[in-house]
Amino acid sequence: MSVKFVRLSLAAIAALTISVASAQADTLKDIENRQSMFTAAKVHMGALVAVAKGAPYTEETKLHAQGMLALAMQAPRMFPEGSDMGETGALPVIWEKPEAFKVVLEGFRKSAQMVAEAEGANFGNAVNELGNACKACHDDFRQKK
C-alpha cells in the first residue's frame, strides 16, 4: 500500500466524518429552532387567551396575533426529515404520516389567520378555534407530558 493511497484514504475518512458531524449539528439546530418556535407560540397564546377571557385588546394583542400567524406559517418547515431524534416531544408519527401532519398544520395556520383578522366579539371565538387547532396537534403528534 502506498503512502499516497493511505493519505488519500485518511483524507476521505476525515472529510466524511466532518460531513456527518456537520449534518448532525444542522439537525440539532433544527430541533433547537423548533423548540424555540413553540416556546414563542406558548407566550403568544397566553397573551391571546388573556384577551379572550376579558383583558383589554391592545396594539400588543395584535402583535401577538400576528406573531402567532408568522409561527404557524413557519411550522411546516420546522420538522425536516431527520429531525426526529434527540430530546423532543415530537412523536415519530410526524414523519411516518406526513400528509396527516400537514393537514393539522394547515388547521393551525388557518386558525392563526382567523385570530389575526378577528375583531370584537369574534376574537374570543377565533382564539378558541386556535386552541382547538393546537390541541389537535398535541393529541396526535406530541408526547404527553
Coordinates of N, CA, C and O in Angstrom, one line a residue:
M1 N 0.9 -1.2 0.0 CA 0.0 0.0 0.0 C 0.9 1.2 0.0 O 1.8 1.3 0.8
S2 N 0.6 2.2 -0.9 CA 1.4 3.3 -1.0 C 1.1 4.4 0.1 O -0.1 4.4 0.6
V3 N 2.0 5.2 0.4 CA 1.8 6.3 1.3 C 0.7 7.3 0.7 O -0.1 7.8 1.5
K4 N 0.8 7.5 -0.6 CA -0.2 8.3 -1.2 C -1.6 7.8 -1.0 O -2.6 8.5 -0.7
F5 N -1.8 6.5 -1.2 CA -3.1 5.8 -1.0 C -3.6 6.0 0.4 O -4.8 6.3 0.7
V6 N -2.7 5.8 1.4 CA -3.1 5.9 2.8 C -3.5 7.4 3.1 O -4.5 7.6 3.8
R7 N -2.8 8.3 2.6 CA -3.1 9.7 2.8 C -4.4 10.1 2.2 O -5.2 10.8 2.8
L8 N -4.7 9.6 1.0 CA -6.0 9.9 0.4 C -7.1 9.2 1.1 O -8.2 9.8 1.3
S9 N -6.9 8.0 1.6 CA -7.9 7.3 2.4 C -8.2 8.1 3.7 O -9.4 8.2 4.0
L10 N -7.2 8.5 4.4 CA -7.4 9.3 5.6 C -8.1 10.6 5.3 O -9.0 11.0 6.1
A11 N -7.7 11.2 4.3 CA -8.4 12.5 3.9 C -9.9 12.3 3.6 O -10.7 13.1 4.0
A12 N -10.2 11.2 2.9 CA -11.6 10.9 2.6 C -12.3 10.6 3.9 O -13.5 11.0 4.0
I13 N -11.7 9.8 4.8 CA -12.4 9.5 6.0 C -12.6 10.8 6.9 O -13.7 11.0 7.4
A14 N -11.7 11.6 6.9 CA -11.8 12.9 7.6 C -12.9 13.7 7.0 O -13.7 14.3 7.8
A15 N -13.0 13.8 5.7 CA -14.0 14.6 5.1 C -15.4 14.0 5.3 O -16.3 14.8 5.6
L16 N -15.5 12.7 5.3 CA -16.8 12.1 5.6 C -17.2 12.3 7.1 O -18.3 12.6 7.3
T17 N -16.3 12.2 8.0 CA -16.5 12.5 9.4 C -17.0 13.9 9.6 O -18.0 14.1 10.3
I18 N -16.3 14.9 9.0 CA -16.7 16.3 9.1 C -18.1 16.5 8.5 O -18.9 17.2 9.1
S19 N -18.4 15.8 7.4 CA -19.7 16.0 6.8 C -20.8 15.4 7.7 O -21.9 16.0 7.8
V20 N -20.6 14.2 8.2 CA -21.6 13.6 9.1 C -21.8 14.5 10.4 O -22.9 14.8 10.8
A21 N -20.7 15.0 11.0 CA -20.8 15.8 12.1 C -21.5 17.1 11.8 O -22.3 17.6 12.6
S22 N -21.3 17.7 10.6 CA -21.9 18.9 10.2 C -23.4 18.7 10.0 O -24.3 19.5 10.5
A23 N -23.8 17.6 9.4 CA -25.2 17.2 9.2 C -25.9 17.0 10.6 O -27.0 17.5 10.8
Q24 N -25.2 16.4 11.5 CA -25.8 16.2 12.8 C -26.0 17.5 13.5 O -27.0 17.8 14.2
A25 N -25.0 18.4 13.4 CA -25.1 19.7 14.0 C -26.3 20.5 13.4 O -27.0 21.2 14.2
D26 N -26.5 20.4 12.1 CA -27.6 21.1 11.5 C -28.9 20.5 12.0 O -29.9 21.3 12.3
T27 N -29.0 19.2 12.2 CA -30.2 18.6 12.7 C -30.5 19.0 14.1 O -31.7 19.4 14.5
L28 N -29.5 19.1 14.9 CA -29.7 19.6 16.3 C -30.1 21.0 16.3 O -30.9 21.4 17.1
K29 N -29.6 21.8 15.4 CA -30.0 23.2 15.3 C -31.5 23.3 14.8 O -32.3 24.1 15.3
D30 N -31.9 22.4 13.9 CA -33.3 22.3 13.5 C -34.2 22.1 14.7 O -35.3 22.7 14.9
I31 N -33.8 21.1 15.5 CA -34.6 20.8 16.7 C -34.7 22.0 17.7 O -35.7 22.3 18.2
E32 N -33.5 22.6 17.9 CA -33.5 23.8 18.8 C -34.3 24.9 18.3 O -35.1 25.5 19.0
N33 N -34.3 25.1 17.0 CA -35.2 26.2 16.4 C -36.6 25.8 16.6 O -37.4 26.7 16.9
R34 N -37.0 24.6 16.4 CA -38.4 24.2 16.5 C -38.8 24.4 17.9 O -39.9 24.9 18.2
Q35 N -38.0 24.0 18.9 CA -38.4 24.1 20.3 C -38.5 25.6 20.7 O -39.5 26.0 21.4
S36 N -37.7 26.4 20.1 CA -37.8 27.9 20.4 C -39.0 28.5 19.8 O -39.7 29.3 20.4
M37 N -39.4 28.0 18.6 CA -40.6 28.4 18.0 C -41.8 28.1 18.8 O -42.7 29.0 19.0
F38 N -41.9 26.9 19.4 CA -43.1 26.6 20.2 C -43.0 27.3 21.5 O -44.1 27.5 22.1
T39 N -41.9 27.6 22.0 CA -41.8 28.4 23.3 C -42.5 29.8 23.0 O -43.2 30.3 23.8
A40 N -42.1 30.4 21.8 CA -42.7 31.7 21.4 C -44.2 31.5 21.2 O -45.0 32.4 21.6
A41 N -44.6 30.4 20.6 CA -46.1 30.2 20.4 C -46.8 30.2 21.8 O -47.9 30.7 21.9
K42 N -46.2 29.5 22.8 CA -46.8 29.5 24.1 C -47.0 30.9 24.7 O -48.0 31.2 25.3
V43 N -46.0 31.7 24.5 CA -46.1 33.1 25.0 C -47.2 33.8 24.3 O -48.0 34.5 24.9
H44 N -47.2 33.7 23.0 CA -48.3 34.4 22.2 C -49.7 33.9 22.6 O -50.6 34.7 22.8
M45 N -49.8 32.6 22.7 CA -51.1 32.0 23.1 C -51.6 32.5 24.4 O -52.7 32.8 24.6
G46 N -50.6 32.6 25.4 CA -51.0 33.1 26.7 C -51.6 34.5 26.7 O -52.6 34.8 27.3
A47 N -51.0 35.3 25.9 CA -51.5 36.7 25.8 C -52.8 36.7 25.1 O -53.7 37.5 25.4
L48 N -53.0 35.9 24.0 CA -54.2 35.9 23.3 C -55.4 35.3 24.1 O -56.5 35.9 24.1
V49 N -55.1 34.3 24.9 CA -56.1 33.7 25.8 C -56.5 34.7 26.9 O -57.7 34.9 27.2
A50 N -55.6 35.5 27.4 CA -55.9 36.5 28.4 C -56.9 37.5 27.8 O -57.9 37.9 28.5
V51 N -56.7 37.9 26.6 CA -57.7 38.9 26.0 C -59.0 38.2 25.7 O -60.1 38.8 26.0
A52 N -59.0 37.0 25.3 CA -60.2 36.2 25.0 C -61.0 36.1 26.3 O -62.3 36.0 26.3
K53 N -60.3 36.1 27.5 CA -61.0 35.9 28.8 C -61.4 37.3 29.4 O -61.8 37.4 30.5
G54 N -61.1 38.4 28.7 CA -61.6 39.7 29.2 C -60.5 40.8 29.3 O -60.9 41.9 29.6
A55 N -59.2 40.4 29.2 CA -58.2 41.5 29.3 C -58.4 42.4 28.1 O -58.9 42.0 27.0
P56 N -58.0 43.7 28.2 CA -58.2 44.6 27.1 C -57.5 44.2 25.8 O -56.3 43.8 25.9
Y57 N -58.1 44.4 24.7 CA -57.5 44.2 23.4 C -56.7 45.5 23.1 O -57.2 46.6 23.1
T58 N -55.4 45.3 22.9 CA -54.5 46.5 22.6 C -53.7 46.2 21.4 O -53.8 45.2 20.7
E59 N -52.8 47.2 21.0 CA -51.9 47.0 19.9 C -51.0 45.8 20.1 O -50.6 45.1 19.2
E60 N -50.6 45.6 21.4 CA -49.8 44.5 21.7 C -50.5 43.1 21.4 O -49.9 42.2 20.9
T61 N -51.8 43.1 21.6 CA -52.6 41.9 21.3 C -52.5 41.6 19.8 O -52.3 40.5 19.4
K62 N -52.6 42.6 19.0 CA -52.5 42.5 17.5 C -51.1 41.9 17.2 O -51.0 41.0 16.3
L63 N -50.1 42.4 17.8 CA -48.7 41.9 17.6 C -48.6 40.4 18.0 O -47.9 39.6 17.3
H64 N -49.2 40.0 19.1 CA -49.2 38.6 19.5 C -50.0 37.8 18.4 O -49.5 36.7 18.1
A65 N -51.1 38.3 17.9 CA -51.8 37.5 16.9 C -51.0 37.4 15.6 O -50.9 36.3 15.0
Q66 N -50.3 38.5 15.2 CA -49.5 38.4 14.0 C -48.3 37.5 14.2 O -47.9 36.8 13.3
G67 N -47.7 37.5 15.4 CA -46.6 36.7 15.8 C -47.0 35.2 15.7 O -46.3 34.4 15.1
M68 N -48.2 34.9 16.2 CA -48.7 33.5 16.1 C -48.9 33.1 14.7 O -48.6 32.0 14.3
L69 N -49.4 34.0 13.9 CA -49.6 33.6 12.4 C -48.3 33.4 11.8 O -48.1 32.4 11.0
A70 N -47.3 34.2 12.1 CA -46.0 34.0 11.5 C -45.4 32.7 11.9 O -44.8 31.9 11.0
L71 N -45.6 32.3 13.1 CA -45.1 31.0 13.6 C -45.9 29.8 12.9 O -45.3 28.8 12.5
A72 N -47.2 30.0 12.7 CA -48.0 29.0 12.1 C -47.6 28.8 10.6 O -47.5 27.7 10.1
M73 N -47.2 29.9 10.0 CA -46.7 29.8 8.6 C -45.4 29.1 8.5 O -45.0 28.5 7.5
Q74 N -44.6 29.3 9.5 CA -43.2 28.7 9.6 C -43.2 27.2 10.0 O -42.3 26.5 9.7
A75 N -44.2 26.8 10.7 CA -44.3 25.5 11.3 C -44.0 24.3 10.4 O -43.3 23.4 10.8
P76 N -44.6 24.3 9.2 CA -44.3 23.2 8.3 C -42.8 22.9 8.0 O -42.4 21.8 7.8
R77 N -42.0 24.0 8.1 CA -40.6 23.9 7.8 C -39.8 23.5 9.0 O -38.6 23.3 9.0
M78 N -40.4 23.4 10.2 CA -39.7 23.1 11.4 C -39.6 21.6 11.7 O -39.0 21.3 12.7
F79 N -40.0 20.8 10.8 CA -39.9 19.3 11.0 C -39.3 18.6 9.8 O -39.8 17.7 9.2
P80 N -38.0 19.0 9.5 CA -37.4 18.4 8.3 C -37.1 16.9 8.6 O -36.9 16.5 9.8
E81 N -37.0 16.2 7.5 CA -36.6 14.8 7.6 C -35.3 14.7 8.4 O -34.4 15.5 8.2
G82 N -35.2 13.7 9.3 CA -34.0 13.5 10.1 C -34.0 14.2 11.4 O -33.1 14.1 12.2
S83 N -35.0 15.1 11.7 CA -35.1 15.8 12.9 C -35.9 15.1 14.0 O -36.4 15.7 14.9
D84 N -36.1 13.8 13.8 CA -36.9 13.0 14.7 C -36.1 12.3 15.7 O -36.3 11.2 16.1
M85 N -35.1 13.1 16.3 CA -34.2 12.5 17.3 C -34.0 13.5 18.4 O -34.5 14.6 18.3
G86 N -33.3 13.1 19.4 CA -32.9 14.0 20.5 C -34.0 14.2 21.5 O -35.0 13.5 21.5
E87 N -33.8 15.1 22.4 CA -34.7 15.5 23.4 C -35.8 16.3 22.8 O -35.7 17.5 22.7
T88 N -36.9 15.7 22.4 CA -38.0 16.4 21.8 C -39.3 15.7 22.1 O -39.4 14.5 22.3
G89 N -40.4 16.5 22.1 CA -41.7 16.0 22.4 C -42.4 15.5 21.1 O -43.5 15.0 21.1
A90 N -41.8 15.7 20.0 CA -42.3 15.4 18.7 C -42.4 13.8 18.5 O -41.4 13.2 18.7
L91 N -43.5 13.3 18.2 CA -43.7 11.9 18.0 C -43.3 11.4 16.6 O -43.4 12.2 15.7
P92 N -42.8 10.2 16.5 CA -42.4 9.7 15.2 C -43.5 9.7 14.1 O -43.2 9.8 12.9
V93 N -44.7 9.7 14.5 CA -45.9 9.8 13.6 C -45.8 11.0 12.7 O -46.3 11.0 11.5
I94 N -45.1 12.1 13.1 CA -45.0 13.3 12.3 C -44.3 12.9 11.0 O -44.7 13.3 9.9
W95 N -43.3 12.1 11.0 CA -42.5 11.7 9.8 C -43.1 10.4 9.2 O -42.9 10.2 8.0
E96 N -43.8 9.6 10.0 CA -44.4 8.4 9.4 C -45.7 8.7 8.6 O -46.0 8.0 7.7
K97 N -46.4 9.8 9.0 CA -47.7 10.1 8.3 C -47.6 11.6 8.0 O -48.4 12.4 8.6
P98 N -46.7 12.0 7.1 CA -46.5 13.5 6.9 C -47.8 14.2 6.3 O -48.0 15.3 6.6
E99 N -48.6 13.4 5.6 CA -49.8 14.1 5.0 C -50.8 14.4 6.1 O -51.4 15.5 6.1
A100 N -51.0 13.5 7.0 CA -51.9 13.8 8.2 C -51.3 15.0 9.0 O -52.1 15.9 9.4
F101 N -50.0 15.0 9.2 CA -49.4 16.1 9.9 C -49.6 17.5 9.2 O -49.9 18.5 9.8
K102 N -49.5 17.4 7.9 CA -49.7 18.7 7.1 C -51.1 19.2 7.2 O -51.3 20.4 7.3
V103 N -52.1 18.3 7.3 CA -53.5 18.7 7.5 C -53.6 19.5 8.8 O -54.3 20.6 8.9
V104 N -53.0 18.9 9.9 CA -53.1 19.6 11.2 C -52.4 20.9 11.2 O -52.9 21.9 11.7
L105 N -51.2 21.0 10.5 CA -50.5 22.3 10.5 C -51.3 23.3 9.7 O -51.2 24.5 10.0
E106 N -52.0 22.9 8.7 CA -52.8 23.8 7.9 C -54.0 24.3 8.7 O -54.3 25.5 8.7
G107 N -54.5 23.5 9.6 CA -55.5 24.0 10.5 C -55.0 25.0 11.5 O -55.6 26.0 11.8
F108 N -53.7 24.8 11.9 CA -53.1 25.8 12.8 C -52.9 27.1 12.1 O -53.2 28.2 12.6
R109 N -52.5 27.0 10.8 CA -52.3 28.3 10.1 C -53.6 29.0 9.8 O -53.7 30.2 10.0
K110 N -54.6 28.3 9.5 CA -55.9 28.9 9.2 C -56.5 29.5 10.5 O -57.0 30.6 10.4
S111 N -56.4 28.8 11.6 CA -57.0 29.4 12.8 C -56.1 30.6 13.3 O -56.7 31.5 13.8
A112 N -54.8 30.5 13.1 CA -54.0 31.7 13.5 C -54.3 32.9 12.6 O -54.3 34.0 13.1
Q113 N -54.6 32.7 11.4 CA -55.0 33.7 10.5 C -56.4 34.3 10.9 O -56.6 35.5 10.9
M114 N -57.3 33.5 11.4 CA -58.6 33.9 11.9 C -58.4 34.9 13.1 O -59.0 35.9 13.2
V115 N -57.5 34.5 14.0 CA -57.2 35.3 15.1 C -56.6 36.7 14.7 O -57.0 37.7 15.2
A116 N -55.7 36.6 13.8 CA -55.0 37.9 13.3 C -56.0 38.8 12.7 O -55.8 40.0 12.7
E117 N -57.1 38.3 12.1 CA -58.1 39.1 11.4 C -59.3 39.4 12.3 O -60.1 40.2 11.9
A118 N -59.4 38.7 13.4 CA -60.6 38.9 14.3 C -60.7 40.2 15.0 O -59.7 40.8 15.3
E119 N -61.9 40.7 15.1 CA -62.2 41.9 15.9 C -63.4 41.7 16.8 O -64.2 40.9 16.5
G120 N -63.4 42.5 17.8 CA -64.6 42.5 18.7 C -64.9 41.1 19.2 O -64.1 40.4 19.7
A121 N -66.2 40.8 19.2 CA -66.7 39.6 19.8 C -66.2 38.4 19.1 O -66.2 37.3 19.7
N122 N -65.8 38.5 17.8 CA -65.3 37.3 17.1 C -63.9 36.9 17.6 O -63.5 35.8 17.4
F123 N -63.2 37.8 18.4 CA -61.9 37.5 18.8 C -61.8 36.2 19.7 O -61.0 35.3 19.5
G124 N -62.7 36.2 20.7 CA -62.7 35.1 21.6 C -63.0 33.7 20.9 O -62.3 32.7 21.2
N125 N -63.9 33.7 19.9 CA -64.2 32.5 19.2 C -63.0 32.1 18.3 O -62.7 30.9 18.2
A126 N -62.3 33.1 17.7 CA -61.1 32.8 16.9 C -60.0 32.2 17.8 O -59.4 31.2 17.4
V127 N -59.8 32.7 19.0 CA -58.8 32.2 19.9 C -59.2 30.8 20.3 O -58.3 29.9 20.4
N128 N -60.4 30.5 20.5 CA -60.9 29.2 20.9 C -60.6 28.2 19.8 O -60.1 27.1 20.0
E129 N -60.8 28.6 18.5 CA -60.5 27.8 17.4 C -59.0 27.5 17.3 O -58.6 26.4 16.9
L130 N -58.2 28.5 17.6 CA -56.8 28.3 17.6 C -56.4 27.3 18.7 O -55.5 26.4 18.4
G131 N -57.0 27.4 19.8 CA -56.7 26.4 20.9 C -57.1 25.0 20.4 O -56.4 24.1 20.7
N132 N -58.2 24.9 19.7 CA -58.6 23.6 19.2 C -57.6 23.0 18.2 O -57.3 21.8 18.2
A133 N -57.0 23.9 17.4 CA -56.0 23.5 16.4 C -54.7 23.1 17.1 O -54.1 22.1 16.7
C134 N -54.4 23.8 18.1 CA -53.2 23.4 18.9 C -53.4 22.0 19.6 O -52.5 21.1 19.5
K135 N -54.6 21.8 20.1 CA -54.9 20.6 20.8 C -54.9 19.4 19.8 O -54.5 18.3 20.1
A136 N -55.4 19.6 18.6 CA -55.4 18.6 17.6 C -54.0 18.1 17.3 O -53.8 16.9 17.2
C137 N -53.0 19.0 17.3 CA -51.7 18.6 17.0 C -51.1 17.9 18.3 O -50.5 16.8 18.2
H138 N -51.3 18.5 19.4 CA -50.8 17.9 20.7 C -51.4 16.5 20.9 O -50.7 15.7 21.5
D139 N -52.6 16.3 20.6 CA -53.3 15.0 20.9 C -52.6 13.9 20.1 O -52.4 12.8 20.6
D140 N -52.2 14.1 18.8 CA -51.8 13.1 17.9 C -50.3 13.1 17.6 O -49.7 12.1 17.2
F141 N -49.6 14.2 17.8 CA -48.3 14.4 17.3 C -47.3 14.8 18.3 O -46.1 15.0 18.0
R142 N -47.7 14.9 19.5 CA -46.8 15.4 20.6 C -46.9 14.4 21.8 O -47.9 13.9 22.2
Q143 N -45.7 14.1 22.4 CA -45.7 13.2 23.6 C -46.5 13.9 24.7 O -46.4 15.1 24.9
K144 N -47.2 13.0 25.4 CA -47.9 13.5 26.6 C -46.9 13.9 27.7 O -45.9 13.2 27.9
K145 N -47.2 15.0 28.4 CA -46.3 15.4 29.5 C -46.7 14.8 30.8 O -47.7 14.4 31.0

